[in-house]
């Protein structure tokens, strides 16, 4: 893959501005923590694993100009940067995981000169990017075994290259199957309100030469009823210890439809998306976003009367009973989830 969603280049964080796709491929070079915070909030960079890397790099941007040479002062600056980045978006655990990793790297090196501590944070962020690239390939490898040549896969939002570093989770499974010579057909739900499915998934699948057909979100049921779908694969933003999985709003609809139509419903996610401190999905904080994302198409053309009441949750939680398997970089996890998640992720 030659597209990189987020990178460290010329002492700046380089991201693809995803709000400009599919019309234009625009890169942004960010060197201030405030600009990175905005980019996360506005979803110029988005998708759980990409947010993990962005968060760690954000912490680095927040501390790199600290002028002092004392650990206590540096540590206060680090806390401020961590809290600030953590306030950008609440649902994807990867964002908090990336912050924790960056802070832990600083803590482990706190006896060294401050410039070395800064270096350690940057190295940790680079490691997160390297590891994401390799874990997505493992997810792809495990998941591709669930697909045959001729499989027709429906997906939602964008859990591809643009949501990770350079490969994807749900779409990584498809890329991996295609790399093995299997013919896979993809249906991409447009994903109202911000259209990550049509704008981003269709864009990158097209670029990778994968057969993709865009559908309006409300077309999924009739495609399934017509026998045109073999499986649904979605990404995740946070997975609780019992397998309940938060992902883009509308994912739950697809899981319910799969149960009715007796189709497998898979979640694909790296280990960093699991929140084993949460017993179940009820504790997952769901981001509520601006109502104008719903009343105006891509915040431009108005499609609702002035003053219409709106709720705009960005994610929903699919209960584990509706999930056929969770495809991870450690293997494919099936029910009973509490036991098997622990066993596969923690080796217990
Ligand atoms: O609001 P977004 O676009 O950040 O939501 C992204 C998703 O819901 C993805 O499916 C999820 O982060 C998994 S990405 C591999």
GROMACS .gro file of C-alpha atoms and ligand atoms in nm:
model
  363
    1UNK     CA    1   0.000   0.000   0.000
    2UNK     CA    2   0.143   0.338  -0.081
    3UNK     CA    3  -0.104   0.553   0.110
    4UNK     CA    4  -0.006   0.654   0.462
    5UNK     CA    5  -0.279   0.807   0.674
    6UNK     CA    6  -0.053   0.952   0.942
    7UNK     CA    7   0.322   0.989   0.957
    8UNK     CA    8   0.607   1.181   1.118
    9UNK     CA    9   0.776   1.383   0.843
   10UNK     CA   10   1.014   1.681   0.859
   11UNK     CA   11   0.952   1.723   1.231
   12UNK     CA   12   0.577   1.751   1.181
   13UNK     CA   13   0.276   1.522   1.198
   14UNK     CA   14   0.166   1.461   0.842
   15UNK     CA   15  -0.194   1.349   0.795
   16UNK     CA   16  -0.427   1.304   0.503
   17UNK     CA   17  -0.708   1.556   0.548
   18UNK     CA   18  -0.996   1.311   0.526
   19UNK     CA   19  -1.260   1.584   0.507
   20UNK     CA   20  -1.131   1.665   0.157
   21UNK     CA   21  -1.173   1.313   0.020
   22UNK     CA   22  -1.276   1.185  -0.227
   23UNK     CA   23  -1.241   1.504  -0.432
   24UNK     CA   24  -0.886   1.588  -0.332
   25UNK     CA   25  -0.595   1.410  -0.165
   26UNK     CA   26  -0.462   1.683   0.061
   27UNK     CA   27  -0.192   1.642   0.326
   28UNK     CA   28  -0.170   1.858   0.637
   29UNK     CA   29   0.153   1.915   0.824
   30UNK     CA   30   0.086   1.989   1.188
   31UNK     CA   31   0.338   2.109   1.439
   32UNK     CA   32   0.117   2.236   1.721
   33UNK     CA   33  -0.080   2.024   1.964
   34UNK     CA   34  -0.378   2.261   1.922
   35UNK     CA   35  -0.385   2.198   1.546
   36UNK     CA   36  -0.372   1.823   1.597
   37UNK     CA   37  -0.657   1.846   1.853
   38UNK     CA   38  -0.865   2.033   1.595
   39UNK     CA   39  -0.779   1.778   1.326
   40UNK     CA   40  -0.902   1.497   1.551
   41UNK     CA   41  -1.218   1.685   1.651
   42UNK     CA   42  -1.302   1.777   1.289
   43UNK     CA   43  -1.219   1.419   1.183
   44UNK     CA   44  -0.948   1.522   0.940
   45UNK     CA   45  -0.776   1.225   1.100
   46UNK     CA   46  -1.010   0.955   1.230
   47UNK     CA   47  -1.058   0.582   1.284
   48UNK     CA   48  -0.959   0.416   1.610
   49UNK     CA   49  -0.604   0.292   1.530
   50UNK     CA   50  -0.508   0.614   1.349
   51UNK     CA   51  -0.629   0.807   1.654
   52UNK     CA   52  -0.396   0.600   1.874
   53UNK     CA   53  -0.096   0.714   1.670
   54UNK     CA   54  -0.227   1.072   1.644
   55UNK     CA   55  -0.271   1.090   2.020
   56UNK     CA   56   0.084   0.975   2.095
   57UNK     CA   57   0.226   1.219   1.839
   58UNK     CA   58   0.001   1.490   1.986
   59UNK     CA   59   0.151   1.435   2.330
   60UNK     CA   60   0.495   1.477   2.176
   61UNK     CA   61   0.394   1.802   2.004
   62UNK     CA   62   0.262   1.924   2.338
   63UNK     CA   63   0.591   1.875   2.523
   64UNK     CA   64   0.863   1.907   2.265
   65UNK     CA   65   0.918   2.281   2.321
   66UNK     CA   66   0.929   2.252   2.700
   67UNK     CA   67   1.228   2.473   2.783
   68UNK     CA   68   1.318   2.334   3.126
   69UNK     CA   69   1.547   2.050   3.223
   70UNK     CA   70   1.363   1.926   3.534
   71UNK     CA   71   1.145   1.613   3.546
   72UNK     CA   72   0.876   1.758   3.782
   73UNK     CA   73   0.813   2.055   3.552
   74UNK     CA   74   0.827   1.836   3.242
   75UNK     CA   75   0.590   1.588   3.399
   76UNK     CA   76   0.334   1.864   3.466
   77UNK     CA   77   0.358   1.971   3.101
   78UNK     CA   78   0.315   1.609   2.996
   79UNK     CA   79  -0.002   1.574   3.205
   80UNK     CA   80  -0.146   1.890   3.057
   81UNK     CA   81  -0.074   1.768   2.703
   82UNK     CA   82  -0.221   1.423   2.780
   83UNK     CA   83  -0.541   1.566   2.928
   84UNK     CA   84  -0.581   1.804   2.637
   85UNK     CA   85  -0.550   1.537   2.368
   86UNK     CA   86  -0.781   1.309   2.571
   87UNK     CA   87  -1.052   1.576   2.552
   88UNK     CA   88  -1.072   1.560   2.171
   89UNK     CA   89  -1.296   1.253   2.120
   90UNK     CA   90  -1.423   1.012   2.387
   91UNK     CA   91  -1.514   0.676   2.233
   92UNK     CA   92  -1.213   0.516   2.062
   93UNK     CA   93  -1.003   0.358   2.337
   94UNK     CA   94  -0.702   0.362   2.104
   95UNK     CA   95  -0.675   0.737   2.154
   96UNK     CA   96  -0.637   0.693   2.533
   97UNK     CA   97  -0.411   0.393   2.479
   98UNK     CA   98  -0.181   0.605   2.257
   99UNK     CA   99  -0.167   0.876   2.526
  100UNK     CA  100  -0.090   0.617   2.795
  101UNK     CA  101   0.186   0.464   2.585
  102UNK     CA  102   0.346   0.806   2.530
  103UNK     CA  103   0.326   0.893   2.901
  104UNK     CA  104   0.462   0.552   3.004
  105UNK     CA  105   0.761   0.600   2.771
  106UNK     CA  106   0.832   0.931   2.945
  107UNK     CA  107   0.791   0.780   3.289
  108UNK     CA  108   1.028   0.492   3.210
  109UNK     CA  109   1.298   0.741   3.108
  110UNK     CA  110   1.240   0.999   3.379
  111UNK     CA  111   1.592   0.974   3.517
  112UNK     CA  112   1.739   1.082   3.183
  113UNK     CA  113   1.786   1.441   3.058
  114UNK     CA  114   1.463   1.600   2.935
  115UNK     CA  115   1.572   1.594   2.569
  116UNK     CA  116   1.609   1.215   2.598
  117UNK     CA  117   1.263   1.184   2.753
  118UNK     CA  118   1.121   1.381   2.461
  119UNK     CA  119   1.303   1.150   2.221
  120UNK     CA  120   1.158   0.846   2.399
  121UNK     CA  121   0.803   0.979   2.352
  122UNK     CA  122   0.860   1.034   1.981
  123UNK     CA  123   1.014   0.688   1.946
  124UNK     CA  124   0.710   0.538   2.120
  125UNK     CA  125   0.476   0.715   1.876
  126UNK     CA  126   0.679   0.580   1.582
  127UNK     CA  127   0.663   0.232   1.735
  128UNK     CA  128   0.283   0.259   1.762
  129UNK     CA  129   0.273   0.334   1.389
  130UNK     CA  130   0.504   0.042   1.301
  131UNK     CA  131   0.310  -0.196   1.520
  132UNK     CA  132  -0.025  -0.088   1.381
  133UNK     CA  133   0.096  -0.158   1.028
  134UNK     CA  134   0.203  -0.506   1.129
  135UNK     CA  135  -0.102  -0.587   1.347
  136UNK     CA  136  -0.339  -0.489   1.066
  137UNK     CA  137  -0.163  -0.736   0.839
  138UNK     CA  138  -0.208  -1.008   1.100
  139UNK     CA  139  -0.579  -0.921   1.131
  140UNK     CA  140  -0.596  -0.943   0.752
  141UNK     CA  141  -0.425  -1.278   0.752
  142UNK     CA  142  -0.651  -1.432   1.020
  143UNK     CA  143  -0.967  -1.275   0.881
  144UNK     CA  144  -0.905  -1.369   0.520
  145UNK     CA  145  -0.944  -1.735   0.617
  146UNK     CA  146  -1.312  -1.661   0.681
  147UNK     CA  147  -1.364  -1.550   0.320
  148UNK     CA  148  -1.383  -1.765   0.006
  149UNK     CA  149  -1.326  -1.658  -0.348
  150UNK     CA  150  -1.657  -1.505  -0.454
  151UNK     CA  151  -1.748  -1.379  -0.104
  152UNK     CA  152  -1.967  -1.071  -0.096
  153UNK     CA  153  -1.889  -0.860   0.210
  154UNK     CA  154  -2.086  -0.566   0.339
  155UNK     CA  155  -1.910  -0.305   0.551
  156UNK     CA  156  -1.987   0.025   0.720
  157UNK     CA  157  -1.791   0.344   0.783
  158UNK     CA  158  -1.421   0.320   0.703
  159UNK     CA  159  -1.209   0.063   0.880
  160UNK     CA  160  -0.943   0.066   0.613
  161UNK     CA  161  -0.613   0.231   0.529
  162UNK     CA  162  -0.758   0.570   0.622
  163UNK     CA  163  -0.860   0.454   0.971
  164UNK     CA  164  -0.520   0.300   1.048
  165UNK     CA  165  -0.166   0.363   0.935
  166UNK     CA  166  -0.163   0.194   0.599
  167UNK     CA  167  -0.375  -0.123   0.574
  168UNK     CA  168  -0.696  -0.138   0.776
  169UNK     CA  169  -0.882  -0.381   0.997
  170UNK     CA  170  -1.217  -0.475   0.836
  171UNK     CA  171  -1.086  -0.368   0.495
  172UNK     CA  172  -0.749  -0.523   0.579
  173UNK     CA  173  -0.928  -0.859   0.583
  174UNK     CA  174  -1.054  -0.786   0.233
  175UNK     CA  175  -0.714  -0.664   0.108
  176UNK     CA  176  -0.552  -0.976   0.245
  177UNK     CA  177  -0.808  -1.207   0.080
  178UNK     CA  178  -0.761  -1.022  -0.251
  179UNK     CA  179  -0.381  -1.048  -0.219
  180UNK     CA  180  -0.427  -1.424  -0.192
  181UNK     CA  181  -0.607  -1.418  -0.525
  182UNK     CA  182  -0.960  -1.451  -0.387
  183UNK     CA  183  -1.226  -1.250  -0.564
  184UNK     CA  184  -1.415  -1.046  -0.307
  185UNK     CA  185  -1.704  -0.812  -0.375
  186UNK     CA  186  -1.764  -0.531  -0.126
  187UNK     CA  187  -2.082  -0.338  -0.050
  188UNK     CA  188  -1.997  -0.017   0.131
  189UNK     CA  189  -2.275   0.153   0.331
  190UNK     CA  190  -2.250   0.526   0.268
  191UNK     CA  191  -2.257   0.583   0.648
  192UNK     CA  192  -2.466   0.886   0.728
  193UNK     CA  193  -2.410   1.148   0.848
  194UNK     CA  194  -2.043   1.201   0.755
  195UNK     CA  195  -2.030   0.947   0.472
  196UNK     CA  196  -1.707   0.769   0.565
  197UNK     CA  197  -1.833   0.466   0.370
  198UNK     CA  198  -1.890   0.641   0.039
  199UNK     CA  199  -1.623   0.909   0.063
  200UNK     CA  200  -1.341   0.708   0.220
  201UNK     CA  201  -1.398   0.332   0.186
  202UNK     CA  202  -1.508   0.354  -0.178
  203UNK     CA  203  -1.213   0.584  -0.250
  204UNK     CA  204  -0.948   0.356  -0.105
  205UNK     CA  205  -1.106   0.029  -0.227
  206UNK     CA  206  -1.117   0.176  -0.576
  207UNK     CA  207  -0.756   0.280  -0.549
  208UNK     CA  208  -0.661  -0.074  -0.443
  209UNK     CA  209  -0.857  -0.222  -0.734
  210UNK     CA  210  -1.117  -0.395  -0.515
  211UNK     CA  211  -1.467  -0.445  -0.656
  212UNK     CA  212  -1.683  -0.210  -0.446
  213UNK     CA  213  -2.042  -0.097  -0.476
  214UNK     CA  214  -2.172   0.189  -0.268
  215UNK     CA  215  -2.518   0.159  -0.112
  216UNK     CA  216  -2.738   0.397   0.085
  217UNK     CA  217  -2.745   0.275   0.444
  218UNK     CA  218  -3.109   0.171   0.422
  219UNK     CA  219  -3.037  -0.067   0.132
  220UNK     CA  220  -2.856  -0.326   0.347
  221UNK     CA  221  -3.167  -0.522   0.453
  222UNK     CA  222  -3.300  -0.569   0.101
  223UNK     CA  223  -2.958  -0.681  -0.028
  224UNK     CA  224  -2.941  -0.941   0.247
  225UNK     CA  225  -3.300  -1.051   0.184
  226UNK     CA  226  -3.211  -1.091  -0.183
  227UNK     CA  227  -2.924  -1.328  -0.095
  228UNK     CA  228  -2.657  -1.084  -0.218
  229UNK     CA  229  -2.445  -1.066   0.099
  230UNK     CA  230  -2.235  -1.344   0.256
  231UNK     CA  231  -2.098  -1.161   0.560
  232UNK     CA  232  -2.068  -0.824   0.731
  233UNK     CA  233  -1.729  -0.709   0.859
  234UNK     CA  234  -1.699  -0.389   1.064
  235UNK     CA  235  -1.425  -0.226   1.268
  236UNK     CA  236  -1.453  -0.120   1.632
  237UNK     CA  237  -1.370   0.178   1.850
  238UNK     CA  238  -1.386   0.000   2.184
  239UNK     CA  239  -1.452  -0.361   2.281
  240UNK     CA  240  -1.551  -0.450   2.638
  241UNK     CA  241  -1.431  -0.762   2.821
  242UNK     CA  242  -1.749  -0.950   2.722
  243UNK     CA  243  -1.712  -0.867   2.351
  244UNK     CA  244  -1.972  -0.586   2.332
  245UNK     CA  245  -1.832  -0.362   2.059
  246UNK     CA  246  -1.875   0.009   1.992
  247UNK     CA  247  -1.846   0.113   1.631
  248UNK     CA  248  -1.989   0.371   1.392
  249UNK     CA  249  -2.359   0.443   1.440
  250UNK     CA  250  -2.555   0.198   1.226
  251UNK     CA  251  -2.331  -0.100   1.297
  252UNK     CA  252  -2.588  -0.236   1.543
  253UNK     CA  253  -2.855  -0.219   1.271
  254UNK     CA  254  -2.637  -0.442   1.051
  255UNK     CA  255  -2.574  -0.693   1.332
  256UNK     CA  256  -2.948  -0.724   1.395
  257UNK     CA  257  -3.010  -0.769   1.022
  258UNK     CA  258  -2.742  -1.039   1.005
  259UNK     CA  259  -2.907  -1.233   1.287
  260UNK     CA  260  -3.243  -1.223   1.107
  261UNK     CA  261  -3.089  -1.326   0.775
  262UNK     CA  262  -2.860  -1.587   0.935
  263UNK     CA  263  -2.543  -1.420   0.811
  264UNK     CA  264  -2.212  -1.398   0.996
  265UNK     CA  265  -2.137  -1.062   1.154
  266UNK     CA  266  -1.766  -1.004   1.224
  267UNK     CA  267  -1.580  -0.731   1.410
  268UNK     CA  268  -1.214  -0.677   1.314
  269UNK     CA  269  -0.987  -0.489   1.557
  270UNK     CA  270  -0.637  -0.489   1.705
  271UNK     CA  271  -0.561  -0.560   2.073
  272UNK     CA  272  -0.538  -0.185   2.139
  273UNK     CA  273  -0.914  -0.154   2.080
  274UNK     CA  274  -1.004  -0.380   2.376
  275UNK     CA  275  -1.096  -0.215   2.704
  276UNK     CA  276  -1.078  -0.505   2.945
  277UNK     CA  277  -1.151  -0.276   3.240
  278UNK     CA  278  -1.507  -0.250   3.112
  279UNK     CA  279  -1.719  -0.555   3.192
  280UNK     CA  280  -1.967  -0.477   2.917
  281UNK     CA  281  -2.060  -0.218   2.658
  282UNK     CA  282  -2.286  -0.019   2.890
  283UNK     CA  283  -1.980   0.165   3.021
  284UNK     CA  284  -1.866   0.286   2.679
  285UNK     CA  285  -1.895   0.661   2.644
  286UNK     CA  286  -2.066   0.743   2.317
  287UNK     CA  287  -1.958   1.065   2.148
  288UNK     CA  288  -2.245   1.302   2.072
  289UNK     CA  289  -2.166   1.527   1.778
  290UNK     CA  290  -2.297   1.852   1.636
  291UNK     CA  291  -2.659   1.832   1.513
  292UNK     CA  292  -2.561   2.021   1.199
  293UNK     CA  293  -2.377   1.710   1.076
  294UNK     CA  294  -2.726   1.557   1.039
  295UNK     CA  295  -2.925   1.857   0.917
  296UNK     CA  296  -2.671   1.962   0.655
  297UNK     CA  297  -2.509   1.723   0.412
  298UNK     CA  298  -2.138   1.745   0.492
  299UNK     CA  299  -2.218   2.060   0.688
  300UNK     CA  300  -2.323   2.236   0.366
  301UNK     CA  301  -2.660   2.169   0.202
  302UNK     CA  302  -2.948   2.194   0.448
  303UNK     CA  303  -3.180   1.891   0.441
  304UNK     CA  304  -3.405   1.960   0.742
  305UNK     CA  305  -3.637   2.242   0.841
  306UNK     CA  306  -3.496   2.515   1.059
  307UNK     CA  307  -3.516   2.417   1.425
  308UNK     CA  308  -3.573   2.042   1.365
  309UNK     CA  309  -3.488   1.836   1.675
  310UNK     CA  310  -3.186   1.613   1.616
  311UNK     CA  311  -2.977   1.360   1.806
  312UNK     CA  312  -2.641   1.268   1.664
  313UNK     CA  313  -2.460   0.988   1.846
  314UNK     CA  314  -2.146   0.896   1.651
  315UNK     CA  315  -2.136   0.532   1.767
  316UNK     CA  316  -2.354   0.246   1.884
  317UNK     CA  317  -2.275  -0.070   2.077
  318UNK     CA  318  -2.336  -0.413   1.930
  319UNK     CA  319  -2.400  -0.671   2.202
  320UNK     CA  320  -2.164  -0.967   2.190
  321UNK     CA  321  -2.451  -1.214   2.130
  322UNK     CA  322  -2.484  -1.070   1.779
  323UNK     CA  323  -2.114  -1.100   1.695
  324UNK     CA  324  -2.011  -1.425   1.522
  325UNK     CA  325  -1.639  -1.365   1.581
  326UNK     CA  326  -1.389  -1.090   1.660
  327UNK     CA  327  -1.092  -1.095   1.425
  328UNK     CA  328  -0.780  -0.970   1.604
  329UNK     CA  329  -0.406  -0.963   1.544
  330UNK     CA  330  -0.377  -1.254   1.788
  331UNK     CA  331  -0.634  -1.473   1.615
  332UNK     CA  332  -1.007  -1.509   1.566
  333UNK     CA  333  -1.202  -1.497   1.893
  334UNK     CA  334  -1.538  -1.671   1.922
  335UNK     CA  335  -1.788  -1.725   2.204
  336UNK     CA  336  -1.774  -1.753   2.499
  337UNK     CA  337  -1.612  -1.412   2.474
  338UNK     CA  338  -1.527  -1.339   2.838
  339UNK     CA  339  -1.318  -1.655   2.854
  340UNK     CA  340  -1.177  -1.650   2.502
  341UNK     CA  341  -1.087  -1.280   2.491
  342UNK     CA  342  -0.885  -1.328   2.808
  343UNK     CA  343  -0.730  -1.648   2.674
  344UNK     CA  344  -0.629  -1.512   2.334
  345UNK     CA  345  -0.528  -1.158   2.434
  346UNK     CA  346  -0.366  -1.233   2.764
  347UNK     CA  347  -0.261  -1.589   2.699
  348UNK     CA  348  -0.462  -1.699   3.007
  349LIG     O1  349  -1.608   0.859   1.362
  349LIG     P1  350  -1.500   0.779   1.295
  349LIG     O2  351  -1.495   0.796   1.148
  349LIG     O3  352  -1.367   0.801   1.363
  349LIG     O4  353  -1.543   0.630   1.324
  349LIG     C1  354  -1.460   0.526   1.281
  349LIG     C2  355  -1.520   0.393   1.297
  349LIG     O5  356  -1.629   0.377   1.348
  349LIG     C3  357  -1.434   0.279   1.254
  349LIG     O6  358  -1.513   0.173   1.211
  349LIG     C4  359  -1.350   0.232   1.372
  349LIG     O7  360  -1.276   0.339   1.425
  349LIG     C5  361  -1.258   0.122   1.337
  349LIG     S1  362  -1.129   0.176   1.235
  349LIG     C6  363  -1.025   0.050   1.199
   0.00000   0.00000   0.00000
